[in-house]
Each structure stands twice: as structure tokens, then as C-alpha cells.
PDB file of C-alpha atoms in Angstrom:
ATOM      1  CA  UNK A   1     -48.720-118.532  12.537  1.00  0.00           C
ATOM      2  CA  UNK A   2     -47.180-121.996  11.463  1.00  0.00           C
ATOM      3  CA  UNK A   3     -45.129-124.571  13.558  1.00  0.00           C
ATOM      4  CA  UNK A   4     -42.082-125.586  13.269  1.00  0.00           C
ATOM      5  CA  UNK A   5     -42.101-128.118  10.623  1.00  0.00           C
ATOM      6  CA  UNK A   6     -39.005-131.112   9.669  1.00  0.00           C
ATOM      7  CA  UNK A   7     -38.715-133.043   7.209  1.00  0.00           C
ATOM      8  CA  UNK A   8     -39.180-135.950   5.748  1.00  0.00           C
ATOM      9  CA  UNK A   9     -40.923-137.584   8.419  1.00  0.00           C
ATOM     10  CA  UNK A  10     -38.982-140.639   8.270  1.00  0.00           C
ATOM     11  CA  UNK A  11     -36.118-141.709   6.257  1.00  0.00           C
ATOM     12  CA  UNK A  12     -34.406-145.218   6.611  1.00  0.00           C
ATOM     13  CA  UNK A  13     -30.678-145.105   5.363  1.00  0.00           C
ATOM     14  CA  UNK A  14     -27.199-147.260   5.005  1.00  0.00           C
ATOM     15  CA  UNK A  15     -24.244-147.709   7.100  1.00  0.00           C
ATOM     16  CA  UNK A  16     -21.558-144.943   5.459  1.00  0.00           C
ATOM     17  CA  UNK A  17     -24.504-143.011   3.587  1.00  0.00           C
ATOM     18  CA  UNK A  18     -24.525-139.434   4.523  1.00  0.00           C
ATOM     19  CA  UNK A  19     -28.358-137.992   4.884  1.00  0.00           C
ATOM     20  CA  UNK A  20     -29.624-134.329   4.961  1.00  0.00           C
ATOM     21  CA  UNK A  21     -32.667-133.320   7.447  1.00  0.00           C
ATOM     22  CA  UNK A  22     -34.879-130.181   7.177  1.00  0.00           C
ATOM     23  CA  UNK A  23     -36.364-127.883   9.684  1.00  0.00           C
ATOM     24  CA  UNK A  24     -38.053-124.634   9.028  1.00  0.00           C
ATOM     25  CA  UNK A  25     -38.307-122.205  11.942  1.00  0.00           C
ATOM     26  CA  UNK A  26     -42.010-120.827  13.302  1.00  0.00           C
ATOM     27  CA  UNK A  27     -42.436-117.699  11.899  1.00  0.00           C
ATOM     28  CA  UNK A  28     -40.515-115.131  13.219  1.00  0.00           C
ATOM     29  CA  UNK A  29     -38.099-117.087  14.709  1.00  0.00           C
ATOM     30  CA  UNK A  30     -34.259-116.705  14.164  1.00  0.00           C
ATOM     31  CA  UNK A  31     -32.391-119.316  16.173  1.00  0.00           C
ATOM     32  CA  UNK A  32     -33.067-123.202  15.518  1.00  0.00           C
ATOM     33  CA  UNK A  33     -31.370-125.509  17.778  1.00  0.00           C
ATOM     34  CA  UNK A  34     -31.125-129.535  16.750  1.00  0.00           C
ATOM     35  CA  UNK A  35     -31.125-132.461  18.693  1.00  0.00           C
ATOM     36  CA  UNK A  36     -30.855-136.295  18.918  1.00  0.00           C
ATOM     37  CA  UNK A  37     -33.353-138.681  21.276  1.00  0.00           C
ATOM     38  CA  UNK A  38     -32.416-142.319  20.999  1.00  0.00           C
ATOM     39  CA  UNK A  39     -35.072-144.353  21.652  1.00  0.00           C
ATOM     40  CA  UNK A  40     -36.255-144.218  25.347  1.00  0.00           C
ATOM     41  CA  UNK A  41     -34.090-140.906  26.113  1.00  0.00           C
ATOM     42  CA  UNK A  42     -34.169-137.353  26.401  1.00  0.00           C
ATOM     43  CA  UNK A  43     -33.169-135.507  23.569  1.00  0.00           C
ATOM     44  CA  UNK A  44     -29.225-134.562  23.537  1.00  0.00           C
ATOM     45  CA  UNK A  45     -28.212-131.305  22.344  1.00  0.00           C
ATOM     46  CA  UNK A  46     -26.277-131.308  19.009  1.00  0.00           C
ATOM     47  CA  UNK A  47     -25.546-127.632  17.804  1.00  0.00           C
ATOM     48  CA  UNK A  48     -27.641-124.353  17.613  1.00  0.00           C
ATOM     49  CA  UNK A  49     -27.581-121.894  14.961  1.00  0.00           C
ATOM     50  CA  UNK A  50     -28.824-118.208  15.336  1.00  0.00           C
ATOM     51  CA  UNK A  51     -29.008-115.609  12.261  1.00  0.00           C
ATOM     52  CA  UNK A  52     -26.959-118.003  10.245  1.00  0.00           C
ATOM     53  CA  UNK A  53     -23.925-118.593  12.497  1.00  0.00           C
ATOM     54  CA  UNK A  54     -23.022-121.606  14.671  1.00  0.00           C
ATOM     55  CA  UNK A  55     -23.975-120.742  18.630  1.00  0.00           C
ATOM     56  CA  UNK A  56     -22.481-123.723  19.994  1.00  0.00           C
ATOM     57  CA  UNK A  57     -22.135-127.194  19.852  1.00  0.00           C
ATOM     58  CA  UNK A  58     -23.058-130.422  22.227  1.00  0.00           C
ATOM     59  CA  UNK A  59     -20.322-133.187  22.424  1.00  0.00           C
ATOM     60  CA  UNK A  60     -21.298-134.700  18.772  1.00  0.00           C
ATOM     61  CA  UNK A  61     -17.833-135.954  15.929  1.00  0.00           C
ATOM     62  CA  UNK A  62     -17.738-133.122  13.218  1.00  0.00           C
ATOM     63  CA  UNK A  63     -19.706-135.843  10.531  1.00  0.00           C
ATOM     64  CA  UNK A  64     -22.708-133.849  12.284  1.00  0.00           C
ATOM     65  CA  UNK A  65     -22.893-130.444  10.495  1.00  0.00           C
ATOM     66  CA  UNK A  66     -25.272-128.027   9.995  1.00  0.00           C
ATOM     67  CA  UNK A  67     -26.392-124.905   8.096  1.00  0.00           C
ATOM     68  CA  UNK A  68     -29.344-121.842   8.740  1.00  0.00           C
ATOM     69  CA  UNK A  69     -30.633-120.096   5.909  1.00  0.00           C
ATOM     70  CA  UNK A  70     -31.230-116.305   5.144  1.00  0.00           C
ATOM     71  CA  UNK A  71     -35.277-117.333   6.148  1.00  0.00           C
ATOM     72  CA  UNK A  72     -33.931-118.999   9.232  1.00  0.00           C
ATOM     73  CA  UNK A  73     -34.540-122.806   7.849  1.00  0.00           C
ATOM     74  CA  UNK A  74     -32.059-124.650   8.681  1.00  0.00           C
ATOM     75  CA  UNK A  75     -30.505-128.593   7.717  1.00  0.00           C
ATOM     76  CA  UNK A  76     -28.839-131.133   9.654  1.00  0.00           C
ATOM     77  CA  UNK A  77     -26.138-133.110   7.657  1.00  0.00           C
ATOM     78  CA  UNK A  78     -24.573-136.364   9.368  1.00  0.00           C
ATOM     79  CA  UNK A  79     -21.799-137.924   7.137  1.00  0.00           C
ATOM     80  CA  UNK A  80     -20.650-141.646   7.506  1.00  0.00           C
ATOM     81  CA  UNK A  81     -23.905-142.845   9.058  1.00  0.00           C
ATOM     82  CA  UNK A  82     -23.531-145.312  11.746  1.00  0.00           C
ATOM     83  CA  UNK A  83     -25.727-147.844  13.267  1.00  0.00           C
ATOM     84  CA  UNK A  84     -26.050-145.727  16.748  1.00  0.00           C
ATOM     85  CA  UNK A  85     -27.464-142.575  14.526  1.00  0.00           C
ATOM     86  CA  UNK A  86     -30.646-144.387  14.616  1.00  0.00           C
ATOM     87  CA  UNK A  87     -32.672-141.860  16.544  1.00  0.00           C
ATOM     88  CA  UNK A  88     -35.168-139.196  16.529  1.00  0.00           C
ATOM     89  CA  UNK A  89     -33.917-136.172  15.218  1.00  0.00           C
ATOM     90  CA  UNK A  90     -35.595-132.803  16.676  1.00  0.00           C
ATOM     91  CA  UNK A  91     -35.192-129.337  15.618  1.00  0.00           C
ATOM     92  CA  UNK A  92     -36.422-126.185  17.744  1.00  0.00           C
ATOM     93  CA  UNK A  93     -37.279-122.637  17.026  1.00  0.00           C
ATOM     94  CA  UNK A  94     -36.916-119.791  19.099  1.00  0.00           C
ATOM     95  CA  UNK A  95     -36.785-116.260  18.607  1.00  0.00           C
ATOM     96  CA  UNK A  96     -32.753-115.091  20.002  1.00  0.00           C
ATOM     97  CA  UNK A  97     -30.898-117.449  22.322  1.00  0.00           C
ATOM     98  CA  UNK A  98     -32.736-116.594  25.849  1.00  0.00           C
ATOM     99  CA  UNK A  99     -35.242-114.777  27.222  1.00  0.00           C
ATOM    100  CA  UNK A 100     -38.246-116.842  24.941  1.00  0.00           C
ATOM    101  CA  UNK A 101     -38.801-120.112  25.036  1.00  0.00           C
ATOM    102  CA  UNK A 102     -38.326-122.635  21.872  1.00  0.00           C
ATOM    103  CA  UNK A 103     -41.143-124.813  20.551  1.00  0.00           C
ATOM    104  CA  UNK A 104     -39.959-128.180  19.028  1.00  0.00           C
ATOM    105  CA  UNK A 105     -40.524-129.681  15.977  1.00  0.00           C
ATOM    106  CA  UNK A 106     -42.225-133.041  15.787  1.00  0.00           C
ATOM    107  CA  UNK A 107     -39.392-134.683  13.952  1.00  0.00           C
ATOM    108  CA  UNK A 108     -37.570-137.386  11.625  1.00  0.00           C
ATOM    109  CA  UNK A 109     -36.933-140.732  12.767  1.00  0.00           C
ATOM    110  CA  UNK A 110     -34.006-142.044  10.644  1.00  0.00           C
ATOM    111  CA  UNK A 111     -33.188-145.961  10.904  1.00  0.00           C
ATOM    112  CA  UNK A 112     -29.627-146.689   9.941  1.00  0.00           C
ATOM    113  CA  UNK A 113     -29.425-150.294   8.643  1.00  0.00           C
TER     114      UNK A 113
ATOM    115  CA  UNK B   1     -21.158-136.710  32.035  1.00  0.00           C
ATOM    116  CA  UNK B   2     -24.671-136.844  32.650  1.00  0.00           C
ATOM    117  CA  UNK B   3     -25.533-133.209  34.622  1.00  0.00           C
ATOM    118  CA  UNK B   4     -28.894-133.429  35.124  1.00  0.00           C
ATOM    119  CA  UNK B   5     -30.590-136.699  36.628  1.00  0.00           C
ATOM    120  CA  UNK B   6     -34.462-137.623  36.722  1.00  0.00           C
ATOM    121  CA  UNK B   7     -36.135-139.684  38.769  1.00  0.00           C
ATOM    122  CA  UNK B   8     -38.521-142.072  39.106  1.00  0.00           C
ATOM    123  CA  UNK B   9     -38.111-143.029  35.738  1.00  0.00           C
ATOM    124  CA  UNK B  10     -41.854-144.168  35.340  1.00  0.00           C
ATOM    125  CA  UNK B  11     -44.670-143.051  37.657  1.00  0.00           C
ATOM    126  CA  UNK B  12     -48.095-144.937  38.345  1.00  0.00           C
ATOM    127  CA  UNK B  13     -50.921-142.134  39.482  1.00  0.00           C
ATOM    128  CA  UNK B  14     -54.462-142.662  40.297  1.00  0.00           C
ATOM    129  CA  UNK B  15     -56.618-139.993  38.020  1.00  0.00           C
ATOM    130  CA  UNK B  16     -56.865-136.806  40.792  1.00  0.00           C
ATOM    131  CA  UNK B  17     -53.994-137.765  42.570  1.00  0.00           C
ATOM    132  CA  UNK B  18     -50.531-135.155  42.414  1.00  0.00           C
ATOM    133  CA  UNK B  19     -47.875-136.437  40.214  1.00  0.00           C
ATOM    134  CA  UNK B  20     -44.296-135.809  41.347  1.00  0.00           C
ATOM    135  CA  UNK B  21     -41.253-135.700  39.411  1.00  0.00           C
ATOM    136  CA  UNK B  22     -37.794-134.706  40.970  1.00  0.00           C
ATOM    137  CA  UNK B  23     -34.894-133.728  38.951  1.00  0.00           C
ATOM    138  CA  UNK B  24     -31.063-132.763  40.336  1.00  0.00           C
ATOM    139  CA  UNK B  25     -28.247-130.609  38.568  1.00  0.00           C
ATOM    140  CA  UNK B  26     -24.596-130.541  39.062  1.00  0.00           C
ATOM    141  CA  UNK B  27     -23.972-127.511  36.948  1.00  0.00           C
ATOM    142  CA  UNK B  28     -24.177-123.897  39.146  1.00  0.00           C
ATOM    143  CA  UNK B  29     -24.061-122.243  36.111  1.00  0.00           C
ATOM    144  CA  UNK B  30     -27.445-123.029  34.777  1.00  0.00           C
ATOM    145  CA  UNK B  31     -30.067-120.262  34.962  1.00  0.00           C
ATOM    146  CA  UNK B  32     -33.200-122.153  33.159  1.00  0.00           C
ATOM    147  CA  UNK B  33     -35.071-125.193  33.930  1.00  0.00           C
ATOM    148  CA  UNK B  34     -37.860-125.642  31.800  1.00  0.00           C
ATOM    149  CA  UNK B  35     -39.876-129.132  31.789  1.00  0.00           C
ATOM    150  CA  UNK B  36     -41.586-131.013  28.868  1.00  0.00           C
ATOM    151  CA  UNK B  37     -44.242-133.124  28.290  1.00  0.00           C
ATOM    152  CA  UNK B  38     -43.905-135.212  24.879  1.00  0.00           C
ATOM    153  CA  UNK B  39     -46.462-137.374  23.989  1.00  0.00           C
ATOM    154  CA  UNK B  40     -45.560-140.675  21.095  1.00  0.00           C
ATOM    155  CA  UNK B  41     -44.799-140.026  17.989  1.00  0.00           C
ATOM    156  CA  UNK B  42     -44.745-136.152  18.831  1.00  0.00           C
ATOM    157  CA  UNK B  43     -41.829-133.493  19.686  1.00  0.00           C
ATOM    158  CA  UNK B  44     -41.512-132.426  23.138  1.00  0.00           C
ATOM    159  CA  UNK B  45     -43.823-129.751  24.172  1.00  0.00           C
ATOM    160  CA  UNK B  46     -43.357-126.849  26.594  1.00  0.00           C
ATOM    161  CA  UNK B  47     -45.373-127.239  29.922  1.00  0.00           C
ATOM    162  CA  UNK B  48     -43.686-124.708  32.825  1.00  0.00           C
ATOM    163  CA  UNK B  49     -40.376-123.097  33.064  1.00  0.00           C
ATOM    164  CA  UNK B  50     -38.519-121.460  36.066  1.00  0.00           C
ATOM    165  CA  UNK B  51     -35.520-119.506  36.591  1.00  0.00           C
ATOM    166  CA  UNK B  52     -33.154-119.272  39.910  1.00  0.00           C
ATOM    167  CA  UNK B  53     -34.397-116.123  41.276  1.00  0.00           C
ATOM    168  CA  UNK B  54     -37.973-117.709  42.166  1.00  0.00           C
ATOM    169  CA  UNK B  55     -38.177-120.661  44.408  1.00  0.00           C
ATOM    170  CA  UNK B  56     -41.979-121.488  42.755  1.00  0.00           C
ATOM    171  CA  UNK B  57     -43.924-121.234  39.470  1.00  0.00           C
ATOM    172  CA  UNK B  58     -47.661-122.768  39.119  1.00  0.00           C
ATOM    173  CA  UNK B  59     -49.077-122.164  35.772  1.00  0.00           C
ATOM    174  CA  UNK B  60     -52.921-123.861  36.149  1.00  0.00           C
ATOM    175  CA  UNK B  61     -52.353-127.900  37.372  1.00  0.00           C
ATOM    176  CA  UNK B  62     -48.517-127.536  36.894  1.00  0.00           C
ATOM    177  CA  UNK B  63     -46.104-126.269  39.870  1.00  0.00           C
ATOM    178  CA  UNK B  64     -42.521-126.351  39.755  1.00  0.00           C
ATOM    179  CA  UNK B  65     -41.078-125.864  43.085  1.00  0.00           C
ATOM    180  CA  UNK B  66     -36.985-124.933  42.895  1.00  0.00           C
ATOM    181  CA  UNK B  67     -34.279-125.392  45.576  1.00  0.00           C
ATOM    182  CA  UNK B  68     -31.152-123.572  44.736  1.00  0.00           C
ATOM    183  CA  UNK B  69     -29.254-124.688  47.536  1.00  0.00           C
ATOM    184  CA  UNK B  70     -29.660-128.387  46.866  1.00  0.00           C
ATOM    185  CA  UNK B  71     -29.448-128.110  43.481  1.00  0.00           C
ATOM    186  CA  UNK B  72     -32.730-129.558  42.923  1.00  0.00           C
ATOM    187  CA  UNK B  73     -36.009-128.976  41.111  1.00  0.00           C
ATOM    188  CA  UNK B  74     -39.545-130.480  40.326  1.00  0.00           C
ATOM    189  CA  UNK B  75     -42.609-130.904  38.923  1.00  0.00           C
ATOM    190  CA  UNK B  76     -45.938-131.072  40.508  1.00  0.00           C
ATOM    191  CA  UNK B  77     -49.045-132.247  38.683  1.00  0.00           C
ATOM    192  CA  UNK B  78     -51.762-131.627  40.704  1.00  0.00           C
ATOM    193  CA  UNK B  79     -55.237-133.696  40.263  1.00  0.00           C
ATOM    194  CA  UNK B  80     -53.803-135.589  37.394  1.00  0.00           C
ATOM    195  CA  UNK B  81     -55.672-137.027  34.397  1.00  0.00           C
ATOM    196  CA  UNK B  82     -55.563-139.477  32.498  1.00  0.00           C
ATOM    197  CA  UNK B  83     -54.910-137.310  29.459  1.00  0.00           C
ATOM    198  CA  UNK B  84     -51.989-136.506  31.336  1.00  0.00           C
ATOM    199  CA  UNK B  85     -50.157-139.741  30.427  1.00  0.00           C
ATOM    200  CA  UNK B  86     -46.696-139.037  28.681  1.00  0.00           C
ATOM    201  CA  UNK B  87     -43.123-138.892  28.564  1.00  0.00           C
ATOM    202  CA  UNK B  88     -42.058-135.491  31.300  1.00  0.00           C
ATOM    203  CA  UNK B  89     -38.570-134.312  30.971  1.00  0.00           C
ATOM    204  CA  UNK B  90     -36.727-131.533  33.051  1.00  0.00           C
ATOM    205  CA  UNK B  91     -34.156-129.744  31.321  1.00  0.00           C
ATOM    206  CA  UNK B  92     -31.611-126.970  31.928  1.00  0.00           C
ATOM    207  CA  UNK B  93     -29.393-124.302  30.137  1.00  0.00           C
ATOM    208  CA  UNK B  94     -26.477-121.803  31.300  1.00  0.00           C
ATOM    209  CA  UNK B  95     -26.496-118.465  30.194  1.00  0.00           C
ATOM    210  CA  UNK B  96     -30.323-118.286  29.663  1.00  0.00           C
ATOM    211  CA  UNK B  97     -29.888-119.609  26.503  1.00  0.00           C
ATOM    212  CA  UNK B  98     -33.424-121.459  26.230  1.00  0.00           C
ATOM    213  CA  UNK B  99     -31.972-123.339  23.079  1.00  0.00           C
ATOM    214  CA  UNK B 100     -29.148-125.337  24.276  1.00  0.00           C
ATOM    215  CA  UNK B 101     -30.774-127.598  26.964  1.00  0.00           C
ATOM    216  CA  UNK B 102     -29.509-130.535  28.500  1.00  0.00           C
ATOM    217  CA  UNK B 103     -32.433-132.889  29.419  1.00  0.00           C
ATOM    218  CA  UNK B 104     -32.930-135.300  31.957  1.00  0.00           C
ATOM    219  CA  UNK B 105     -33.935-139.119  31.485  1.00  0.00           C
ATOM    220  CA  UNK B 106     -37.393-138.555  31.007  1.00  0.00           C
ATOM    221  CA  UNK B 107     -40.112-140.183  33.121  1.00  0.00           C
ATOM    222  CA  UNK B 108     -42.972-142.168  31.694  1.00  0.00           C
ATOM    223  CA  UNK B 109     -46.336-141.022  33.705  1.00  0.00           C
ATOM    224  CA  UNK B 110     -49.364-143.444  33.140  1.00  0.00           C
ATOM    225  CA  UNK B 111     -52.726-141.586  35.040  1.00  0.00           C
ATOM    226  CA  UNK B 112     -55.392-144.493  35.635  1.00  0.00           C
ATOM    227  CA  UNK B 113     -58.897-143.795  35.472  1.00  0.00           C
TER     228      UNK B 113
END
């Protein structure tokens, strides 16, 4: 049984580039749920997908979009990069929305310069 | 609005000694309170989760004792080590969804030999 795995592992970008980040789900897992930790913070929730549909979002501008996959992969697009997206970026698989727990990624650390 | 506070933010333990970390909620509708341990460089990693209807959970060195009526929960490490040393944070959902969690501030433990 694999992880949950992300890539790349670390990406440096512009201000105003747009940047894609992947995540595939531990096997057998159908919900993946992403999220943001600035340096020295928990992580903040940004959205959650389960069996391809959007299952909620966190308080993040629509330039933060996402998609799942028919093998429950799933990318994190962020249009318009700004200097503050400069964070770790976590992704976390669970199988359905309660009732098991999710195991995290280990993430990509984008730099926005 | 920041519904789910941590505190101390870092904690200084003696290796053997208990490790406490206290963490409040505003929201009565959450159901889950998991907490993490996340080491650097690494995603956060599942340690002990609780839900309402128990008022305490041990799993091995790990306790998590809950107070429903004070809104309030924590995390007991008992005869810490230095191994131990990382990043802790306590978390919570609504709804038992185990995906979308709102974390606390994190505390930074350092166990000295």
C-alpha cells in the first residue's frame, strides 16, 4: 500500500505566474482534501474534493482551484501568484468524508518571488 | 476568525516528564478533534483522535482528555522522549468530516535528554 505522494517537491515561481500541484491519493482512497501552512502555522483548509466533485471550500479567492481525477489524483491550480502564496502546500487522502481518518502528504513548498 | 486556539506555543520537557498541550474551540458544531505531530520537512502525521461522546482516549504514551462543557481539549504525552520533539497541532471538523479540519497554532515541543 503506497502513501500519499505530491508533487514536485519544490517549485519556486513569479509574481502573476499561475502553477499546478499534484497529489495522488493512498490507495483506495476517494476524497483528497488540500491545504496551505505558511511558514510557522498550522495548515489552513483550502477545498476538499470527494469522487470528483467539490465538498467544500475554506475562505481562499477563486485563483485557488482544483480538480480530482477518475483514479482519485487530484491538482491544485492557484492563478495570479502572489508573494503571500509562499507556503507549504499539503494534500490529504482519506477514504469518504468521516468516519476514517486522512493521512497527509509530505508536500510542495512553492516560493513566490 | 481563528476558532480553534493552542497554547503554549512552544513547550520545554525534561525526557520522562508528561507533556501538556491545551487547545480551546468556539465552534459547538464540531464533532472531531484529532491532533498531529509533524516533524521538519515532513506532512503532519496522525497521533490520537477523539470525538464528543468520550471525555478520554489514550492510545500507548498519548491521552487526550476532552471537556465538552468548556469547550476544551488536550494532549497528554506521558514519559516523553526526546524523539518526541516536533511541531503538535490540535485540529477540529463539523459534521465528522475528518477532511476539512481547522488546525490550531501548532506548538513546538523540544524533549531534553
Amino acid at each position: 500500500e503506497t502513501g500519499v505522494t505530491q508533487s514536485p517537491t519544490h517549485l519556486i515561481k513569479t509574481r502573476g505566474q499561475q502553477v499546478t500541484l499534484r497529489c495522488s491519493s493512498q490507495s483506495g482512497h476517494n476524497t483528497v482534501s488540500w491545504y496551505q501552512q505558511a511558514l510557522g502555522q498550522g495548515p489552513q483548509f483550502i477545498f476538499q474534493y470527494y469522487r470528483e466533485e467539490e465538498n467544500g471550500r475554506g475562505n481562499f479567492p477563486p485563483r485557488f482551484s482544483g480538480l480530482q481525477f477518475p483514479n482519485y489524483s487530484s491538482e491544485l491550480n492557484v492563478n495570479a501568484l502572489e508573494l503571500d502564496d509562499s507556503a507549504l502546500y499539503l494534500c490529504a487522502s482519506s477514504l469518504g468524508t468521516s468516519g476514517n481518518e486522512q493521512y497527509f502528504g509530505p508536500g510542495t513548498r512553492l516560493t513566490v518571488t | 476568525q481563528q476558532q480553534v486556539k493552542q497554547s503554549p506555543q512552544s513547550l520545554i520537557v525534561q525526557k520522562g516528564g508528561i507533556s501538556i498541550i491545551n487547545c480551546a474551540y468556539e465552534n459547538t458544531a464540531f464533532d472531531y478533534f484529532p491532533w498531529y505531530q509533524q516533524f521538519p520537512g515532513k506532512g503532519p502525521a496522525l497521533l490520537i483522535a477523539i470525538r464528543p461522546d468520550v471525555s478520554e482516549k489514550k492510545e500507548g504514551r498519548f491521552t487526550i482528555s476532552f471537556n465538552k462543557s468548556a469547550k476544551q481539549f488536550s494532549l497528554h504525552i506521558m514519559d516523553s522522549q526526546p524523539g518526541d520533539s516536533a511541531t503538535y497541532f490540535c485540529a477540529a471538523s463539523k459534521g465528522s468530516n475528518t477532511g476539512k479540519l481547522i488546525f490550531g497554532q501548532g506548538t513546538t515541543l523540544q524533549v531534553k535528554p
